[in-house]
């Protein structure tokens, strides 16, 4: 099993399409506001206009997080932190949505979620952060044991064990050290290959 990250072109195209669609919706909503006399619709358009830059900031943060997530290890290490920060801004926007609903529908949702936000914000931040680093470690763990680059050179392979040796489930310190050195060699080699590919 090998987890492949999405390409930079796909990330850029998908994010730009999302931003363009959002801008089209905002422009159309402001145009329709001149022809629709519904006060609830006008309130919604005003809410979008007031929080326009917050939504743009959230889009930029998530975009940067996706870009870092497309890099190979260890360049993708900042991605979970950036996504966790973006999740905090998303919660801030959701709280504003509840505040707008309270004003438009005379409810008390915002007050309740405001107190819960002191628990939800750090909890969501930690969950997004932990899941991001877990995904990075999972990708490293499930990488193929034999790495064959484009030039056909085999970087390393699992050593062939002697059938006459005693089979045991307990690894010696020498085997653990050898696997750790191989992992470091893989990381450095992948880092160099990615830099050469991007040049």
PDB file of C-alpha atoms in Angstrom:
ATOM      1  CA  UNK A   1       0.000   0.000   0.000  1.00  0.00           C
ATOM      2  CA  UNK A   2       1.425   3.392  -1.002  1.00  0.00           C
ATOM      3  CA  UNK A   3      -0.355   6.687  -0.347  1.00  0.00           C
ATOM      4  CA  UNK A   4       0.211   9.181  -3.136  1.00  0.00           C
ATOM      5  CA  UNK A   5      -0.224  12.862  -2.562  1.00  0.00           C
ATOM      6  CA  UNK A   6      -2.134  14.996  -5.008  1.00  0.00           C
ATOM      7  CA  UNK A   7      -0.179  17.004  -7.553  1.00  0.00           C
ATOM      8  CA  UNK A   8       0.409  20.731  -7.278  1.00  0.00           C
ATOM      9  CA  UNK A   9      -1.540  21.303 -10.486  1.00  0.00           C
ATOM     10  CA  UNK A  10      -4.610  19.507  -9.163  1.00  0.00           C
ATOM     11  CA  UNK A  11      -4.465  21.366  -5.837  1.00  0.00           C
ATOM     12  CA  UNK A  12      -4.025  24.749  -7.511  1.00  0.00           C
ATOM     13  CA  UNK A  13      -6.806  24.122 -10.042  1.00  0.00           C
ATOM     14  CA  UNK A  14      -9.308  22.815  -7.483  1.00  0.00           C
ATOM     15  CA  UNK A  15      -8.653  25.663  -5.036  1.00  0.00           C
ATOM     16  CA  UNK A  16      -8.857  28.298  -7.746  1.00  0.00           C
ATOM     17  CA  UNK A  17     -12.125  26.843  -9.027  1.00  0.00           C
ATOM     18  CA  UNK A  18     -13.523  26.988  -5.493  1.00  0.00           C
ATOM     19  CA  UNK A  19     -12.416  30.616  -5.019  1.00  0.00           C
ATOM     20  CA  UNK A  20     -13.816  31.639  -8.419  1.00  0.00           C
ATOM     21  CA  UNK A  21     -17.153  29.959  -7.652  1.00  0.00           C
ATOM     22  CA  UNK A  22     -17.283  31.761  -4.307  1.00  0.00           C
ATOM     23  CA  UNK A  23     -16.609  35.126  -5.953  1.00  0.00           C
ATOM     24  CA  UNK A  24     -19.307  34.455  -8.559  1.00  0.00           C
ATOM     25  CA  UNK A  25     -21.817  33.644  -5.808  1.00  0.00           C
ATOM     26  CA  UNK A  26     -20.941  36.845  -3.922  1.00  0.00           C
ATOM     27  CA  UNK A  27     -21.259  38.995  -7.045  1.00  0.00           C
ATOM     28  CA  UNK A  28     -24.578  37.401  -8.043  1.00  0.00           C
ATOM     29  CA  UNK A  29     -25.941  37.792  -4.511  1.00  0.00           C
ATOM     30  CA  UNK A  30     -25.061  41.495  -4.477  1.00  0.00           C
ATOM     31  CA  UNK A  31     -26.675  41.978  -7.890  1.00  0.00           C
ATOM     32  CA  UNK A  32     -29.845  40.169  -6.823  1.00  0.00           C
ATOM     33  CA  UNK A  33     -30.004  42.318  -3.691  1.00  0.00           C
ATOM     34  CA  UNK A  34     -31.051  45.236  -5.922  1.00  0.00           C
ATOM     35  CA  UNK A  35     -34.022  43.267  -7.270  1.00  0.00           C
ATOM     36  CA  UNK A  36     -35.102  41.177  -4.258  1.00  0.00           C
ATOM     37  CA  UNK A  37     -36.993  42.933  -1.492  1.00  0.00           C
ATOM     38  CA  UNK A  38     -36.764  40.116   1.051  1.00  0.00           C
ATOM     39  CA  UNK A  39     -35.160  41.516   4.256  1.00  0.00           C
ATOM     40  CA  UNK A  40     -33.795  38.074   5.186  1.00  0.00           C
ATOM     41  CA  UNK A  41     -31.976  37.881   1.836  1.00  0.00           C
ATOM     42  CA  UNK A  42     -30.564  41.382   2.309  1.00  0.00           C
ATOM     43  CA  UNK A  43     -29.367  40.410   5.765  1.00  0.00           C
ATOM     44  CA  UNK A  44     -27.638  37.345   4.353  1.00  0.00           C
ATOM     45  CA  UNK A  45     -25.912  39.359   1.636  1.00  0.00           C
ATOM     46  CA  UNK A  46     -24.747  41.900   4.209  1.00  0.00           C
ATOM     47  CA  UNK A  47     -23.401  39.082   6.360  1.00  0.00           C
ATOM     48  CA  UNK A  48     -21.392  37.674   3.433  1.00  0.00           C
ATOM     49  CA  UNK A  49     -20.009  41.118   2.586  1.00  0.00           C
ATOM     50  CA  UNK A  50     -18.995  41.762   6.197  1.00  0.00           C
ATOM     51  CA  UNK A  51     -17.196  38.426   6.459  1.00  0.00           C
ATOM     52  CA  UNK A  52     -15.794  38.407   2.934  1.00  0.00           C
ATOM     53  CA  UNK A  53     -12.159  38.904   3.950  1.00  0.00           C
ATOM     54  CA  UNK A  54     -12.437  36.317   6.701  1.00  0.00           C
ATOM     55  CA  UNK A  55     -13.583  33.767   4.132  1.00  0.00           C
ATOM     56  CA  UNK A  56     -10.727  34.793   1.824  1.00  0.00           C
ATOM     57  CA  UNK A  57      -8.262  34.372   4.702  1.00  0.00           C
ATOM     58  CA  UNK A  58      -9.644  30.907   5.471  1.00  0.00           C
ATOM     59  CA  UNK A  59      -9.291  29.947   1.796  1.00  0.00           C
ATOM     60  CA  UNK A  60      -5.679  31.159   1.697  1.00  0.00           C
ATOM     61  CA  UNK A  61      -4.734  29.297   4.888  1.00  0.00           C
ATOM     62  CA  UNK A  62      -6.278  26.047   3.670  1.00  0.00           C
ATOM     63  CA  UNK A  63      -4.656  26.556   0.254  1.00  0.00           C
ATOM     64  CA  UNK A  64      -1.202  26.964   1.823  1.00  0.00           C
ATOM     65  CA  UNK A  65      -1.835  23.912   4.001  1.00  0.00           C
ATOM     66  CA  UNK A  66      -2.752  21.868   0.928  1.00  0.00           C
ATOM     67  CA  UNK A  67       0.414  23.043  -0.861  1.00  0.00           C
ATOM     68  CA  UNK A  68       2.624  21.972   2.035  1.00  0.00           C
ATOM     69  CA  UNK A  69       0.710  18.698   2.248  1.00  0.00           C
ATOM     70  CA  UNK A  70       1.683  17.910  -1.353  1.00  0.00           C
ATOM     71  CA  UNK A  71       5.399  18.118  -0.529  1.00  0.00           C
ATOM     72  CA  UNK A  72       7.302  14.958   0.415  1.00  0.00           C
ATOM     73  CA  UNK A  73       8.545  14.339   3.937  1.00  0.00           C
ATOM     74  CA  UNK A  74       9.960  16.359   5.747  1.00  0.00           C
ATOM     75  CA  UNK A  75       8.696  19.412   3.819  1.00  0.00           C
ATOM     76  CA  UNK A  76       5.079  18.446   4.579  1.00  0.00           C
ATOM     77  CA  UNK A  77       5.547  18.765   8.354  1.00  0.00           C
ATOM     78  CA  UNK A  78       4.076  22.324   8.548  1.00  0.00           C
ATOM     79  CA  UNK A  79       0.863  21.196   6.777  1.00  0.00           C
ATOM     80  CA  UNK A  80      -0.973  19.857   9.867  1.00  0.00           C
ATOM     81  CA  UNK A  81      -0.179  23.028  11.840  1.00  0.00           C
ATOM     82  CA  UNK A  82      -1.468  25.266   9.044  1.00  0.00           C
ATOM     83  CA  UNK A  83      -4.624  23.174   8.660  1.00  0.00           C
ATOM     84  CA  UNK A  84      -5.204  23.275  12.415  1.00  0.00           C
ATOM     85  CA  UNK A  85      -4.935  27.083  12.352  1.00  0.00           C
ATOM     86  CA  UNK A  86      -7.370  27.141   9.432  1.00  0.00           C
ATOM     87  CA  UNK A  87      -9.824  25.032  11.433  1.00  0.00           C
ATOM     88  CA  UNK A  88      -9.754  27.644  14.221  1.00  0.00           C
ATOM     89  CA  UNK A  89     -10.685  30.375  11.723  1.00  0.00           C
ATOM     90  CA  UNK A  90     -13.457  28.125  10.383  1.00  0.00           C
ATOM     91  CA  UNK A  91     -14.899  27.836  13.880  1.00  0.00           C
ATOM     92  CA  UNK A  92     -14.696  31.620  14.233  1.00  0.00           C
ATOM     93  CA  UNK A  93     -16.726  31.961  11.028  1.00  0.00           C
ATOM     94  CA  UNK A  94     -19.272  29.404  12.246  1.00  0.00           C
ATOM     95  CA  UNK A  95     -19.692  31.424  15.444  1.00  0.00           C
ATOM     96  CA  UNK A  96     -20.414  34.498  13.330  1.00  0.00           C
ATOM     97  CA  UNK A  97     -22.991  32.492  11.423  1.00  0.00           C
ATOM     98  CA  UNK A  98     -24.751  31.645  14.685  1.00  0.00           C
ATOM     99  CA  UNK A  99     -24.560  35.295  15.700  1.00  0.00           C
ATOM    100  CA  UNK A 100     -26.204  36.288  12.420  1.00  0.00           C
ATOM    101  CA  UNK A 101     -28.906  33.630  12.879  1.00  0.00           C
ATOM    102  CA  UNK A 102     -29.630  35.033  16.342  1.00  0.00           C
ATOM    103  CA  UNK A 103     -30.111  38.496  14.896  1.00  0.00           C
ATOM    104  CA  UNK A 104     -32.187  37.309  11.945  1.00  0.00           C
ATOM    105  CA  UNK A 105     -34.353  34.705  13.695  1.00  0.00           C
ATOM    106  CA  UNK A 106     -34.279  35.946  17.316  1.00  0.00           C
ATOM    107  CA  UNK A 107     -32.691  32.765  18.686  1.00  0.00           C
ATOM    108  CA  UNK A 108     -30.025  32.199  21.352  1.00  0.00           C
ATOM    109  CA  UNK A 109     -27.687  29.837  19.526  1.00  0.00           C
ATOM    110  CA  UNK A 110     -24.692  32.156  19.592  1.00  0.00           C
ATOM    111  CA  UNK A 111     -24.615  32.469  23.373  1.00  0.00           C
ATOM    112  CA  UNK A 112     -24.609  28.695  23.806  1.00  0.00           C
ATOM    113  CA  UNK A 113     -21.941  28.019  21.198  1.00  0.00           C
ATOM    114  CA  UNK A 114     -19.829  30.911  22.468  1.00  0.00           C
ATOM    115  CA  UNK A 115     -19.326  29.124  25.791  1.00  0.00           C
ATOM    116  CA  UNK A 116     -18.795  25.787  24.056  1.00  0.00           C
ATOM    117  CA  UNK A 117     -16.188  27.340  21.757  1.00  0.00           C
ATOM    118  CA  UNK A 118     -13.694  27.490  24.643  1.00  0.00           C
ATOM    119  CA  UNK A 119     -13.748  23.696  24.600  1.00  0.00           C
ATOM    120  CA  UNK A 120     -14.398  23.108  20.890  1.00  0.00           C
ATOM    121  CA  UNK A 121     -11.600  25.341  19.549  1.00  0.00           C
ATOM    122  CA  UNK A 122      -8.643  23.660  21.328  1.00  0.00           C
ATOM    123  CA  UNK A 123     -10.234  20.231  20.834  1.00  0.00           C
ATOM    124  CA  UNK A 124     -10.645  20.695  17.075  1.00  0.00           C
ATOM    125  CA  UNK A 125      -7.151  22.197  16.833  1.00  0.00           C
ATOM    126  CA  UNK A 126      -5.594  19.169  18.541  1.00  0.00           C
ATOM    127  CA  UNK A 127      -7.671  16.674  16.533  1.00  0.00           C
ATOM    128  CA  UNK A 128      -6.715  18.240  13.187  1.00  0.00           C
ATOM    129  CA  UNK A 129      -3.080  18.510  14.264  1.00  0.00           C
ATOM    130  CA  UNK A 130      -2.862  14.920  15.522  1.00  0.00           C
ATOM    131  CA  UNK A 131      -4.688  13.452  12.514  1.00  0.00           C
ATOM    132  CA  UNK A 132      -2.395  15.368  10.140  1.00  0.00           C
ATOM    133  CA  UNK A 133       0.785  14.038  11.698  1.00  0.00           C
ATOM    134  CA  UNK A 134      -0.739  10.562  11.953  1.00  0.00           C
ATOM    135  CA  UNK A 135      -1.378  10.659   8.201  1.00  0.00           C
ATOM    136  CA  UNK A 136       2.238  11.688   7.566  1.00  0.00           C
ATOM    137  CA  UNK A 137       3.547   8.843   9.729  1.00  0.00           C
ATOM    138  CA  UNK A 138       1.158   6.414   8.058  1.00  0.00           C
ATOM    139  CA  UNK A 139       2.458   7.394   4.631  1.00  0.00           C
ATOM    140  CA  UNK A 140       6.036   6.882   5.796  1.00  0.00           C
ATOM    141  CA  UNK A 141       5.213   3.548   7.401  1.00  0.00           C
ATOM    142  CA  UNK A 142       3.448   2.130   4.332  1.00  0.00           C
ATOM    143  CA  UNK A 143       6.051   3.222   1.801  1.00  0.00           C
ATOM    144  CA  UNK A 144       7.339   0.380  -0.390  1.00  0.00           C
ATOM    145  CA  UNK A 145      10.407  -1.317   0.978  1.00  0.00           C
ATOM    146  CA  UNK A 146      12.048  -1.263  -2.454  1.00  0.00           C
ATOM    147  CA  UNK A 147      12.439   2.166  -4.013  1.00  0.00           C
ATOM    148  CA  UNK A 148      13.149   2.201  -7.729  1.00  0.00           C
ATOM    149  CA  UNK A 149      13.643   5.707  -9.188  1.00  0.00           C
ATOM    150  CA  UNK A 150      13.194   6.711 -12.804  1.00  0.00           C
ATOM    151  CA  UNK A 151      16.777   5.766 -13.732  1.00  0.00           C
ATOM    152  CA  UNK A 152      16.141   2.189 -12.659  1.00  0.00           C
ATOM    153  CA  UNK A 153      18.606   2.223  -9.748  1.00  0.00           C
ATOM    154  CA  UNK A 154      17.472   0.260  -6.729  1.00  0.00           C
ATOM    155  CA  UNK A 155      18.009   2.358  -3.635  1.00  0.00           C
ATOM    156  CA  UNK A 156      17.665  -0.406  -1.094  1.00  0.00           C
ATOM    157  CA  UNK A 157      16.019  -3.745  -0.642  1.00  0.00           C
ATOM    158  CA  UNK A 158      15.225  -5.916   2.294  1.00  0.00           C
ATOM    159  CA  UNK A 159      18.233  -8.076   3.158  1.00  0.00           C
ATOM    160  CA  UNK A 160      17.801 -11.741   2.308  1.00  0.00           C
ATOM    161  CA  UNK A 161      17.835 -13.762   5.474  1.00  0.00           C
ATOM    162  CA  UNK A 162      19.556 -17.059   5.699  1.00  0.00           C
ATOM    163  CA  UNK A 163      17.013 -19.871   5.809  1.00  0.00           C
ATOM    164  CA  UNK A 164      19.268 -21.779   8.149  1.00  0.00           C
ATOM    165  CA  UNK A 165      19.131 -19.028  10.760  1.00  0.00           C
ATOM    166  CA  UNK A 166      16.723 -19.339  13.634  1.00  0.00           C
ATOM    167  CA  UNK A 167      13.376 -17.598  13.023  1.00  0.00           C
ATOM    168  CA  UNK A 168      12.402 -15.235  15.811  1.00  0.00           C
ATOM    169  CA  UNK A 169       9.878 -12.426  16.228  1.00  0.00           C
ATOM    170  CA  UNK A 170      12.208 -10.357  18.426  1.00  0.00           C
ATOM    171  CA  UNK A 171      14.451  -7.939  16.514  1.00  0.00           C
ATOM    172  CA  UNK A 172      17.976  -7.318  17.702  1.00  0.00           C
ATOM    173  CA  UNK A 173      19.356  -3.830  18.301  1.00  0.00           C
ATOM    174  CA  UNK A 174      21.540  -4.221  15.195  1.00  0.00           C
ATOM    175  CA  UNK A 175      18.454  -4.870  13.034  1.00  0.00           C
ATOM    176  CA  UNK A 176      16.623  -1.888  14.547  1.00  0.00           C
ATOM    177  CA  UNK A 177      19.646   0.344  13.953  1.00  0.00           C
ATOM    178  CA  UNK A 178      19.959  -0.876  10.357  1.00  0.00           C
ATOM    179  CA  UNK A 179      16.273  -0.191   9.654  1.00  0.00           C
ATOM    180  CA  UNK A 180      16.594   3.271  11.200  1.00  0.00           C
ATOM    181  CA  UNK A 181      19.634   4.058   9.033  1.00  0.00           C
ATOM    182  CA  UNK A 182      17.744   2.839   5.957  1.00  0.00           C
ATOM    183  CA  UNK A 183      14.789   5.076   6.848  1.00  0.00           C
ATOM    184  CA  UNK A 184      17.055   8.120   7.181  1.00  0.00           C
ATOM    185  CA  UNK A 185      18.716   7.265   3.878  1.00  0.00           C
ATOM    186  CA  UNK A 186      15.308   7.013   2.187  1.00  0.00           C
ATOM    187  CA  UNK A 187      14.217  10.380   3.593  1.00  0.00           C
ATOM    188  CA  UNK A 188      17.389  12.159   2.444  1.00  0.00           C
ATOM    189  CA  UNK A 189      17.267  10.500  -0.970  1.00  0.00           C
ATOM    190  CA  UNK A 190      13.583  11.353  -1.526  1.00  0.00           C
ATOM    191  CA  UNK A 191      14.268  14.920  -0.453  1.00  0.00           C
ATOM    192  CA  UNK A 192      17.103  15.233  -2.992  1.00  0.00           C
ATOM    193  CA  UNK A 193      15.050  13.597  -5.757  1.00  0.00           C
ATOM    194  CA  UNK A 194      12.126  15.975  -5.151  1.00  0.00           C
ATOM    195  CA  UNK A 195      14.436  19.016  -5.291  1.00  0.00           C
ATOM    196  CA  UNK A 196      15.980  17.780  -8.555  1.00  0.00           C
ATOM    197  CA  UNK A 197      12.506  17.118  -9.998  1.00  0.00           C
ATOM    198  CA  UNK A 198      11.303  20.646  -9.170  1.00  0.00           C
ATOM    199  CA  UNK A 199      14.377  22.345 -10.649  1.00  0.00           C
TER     200      UNK A 199
END
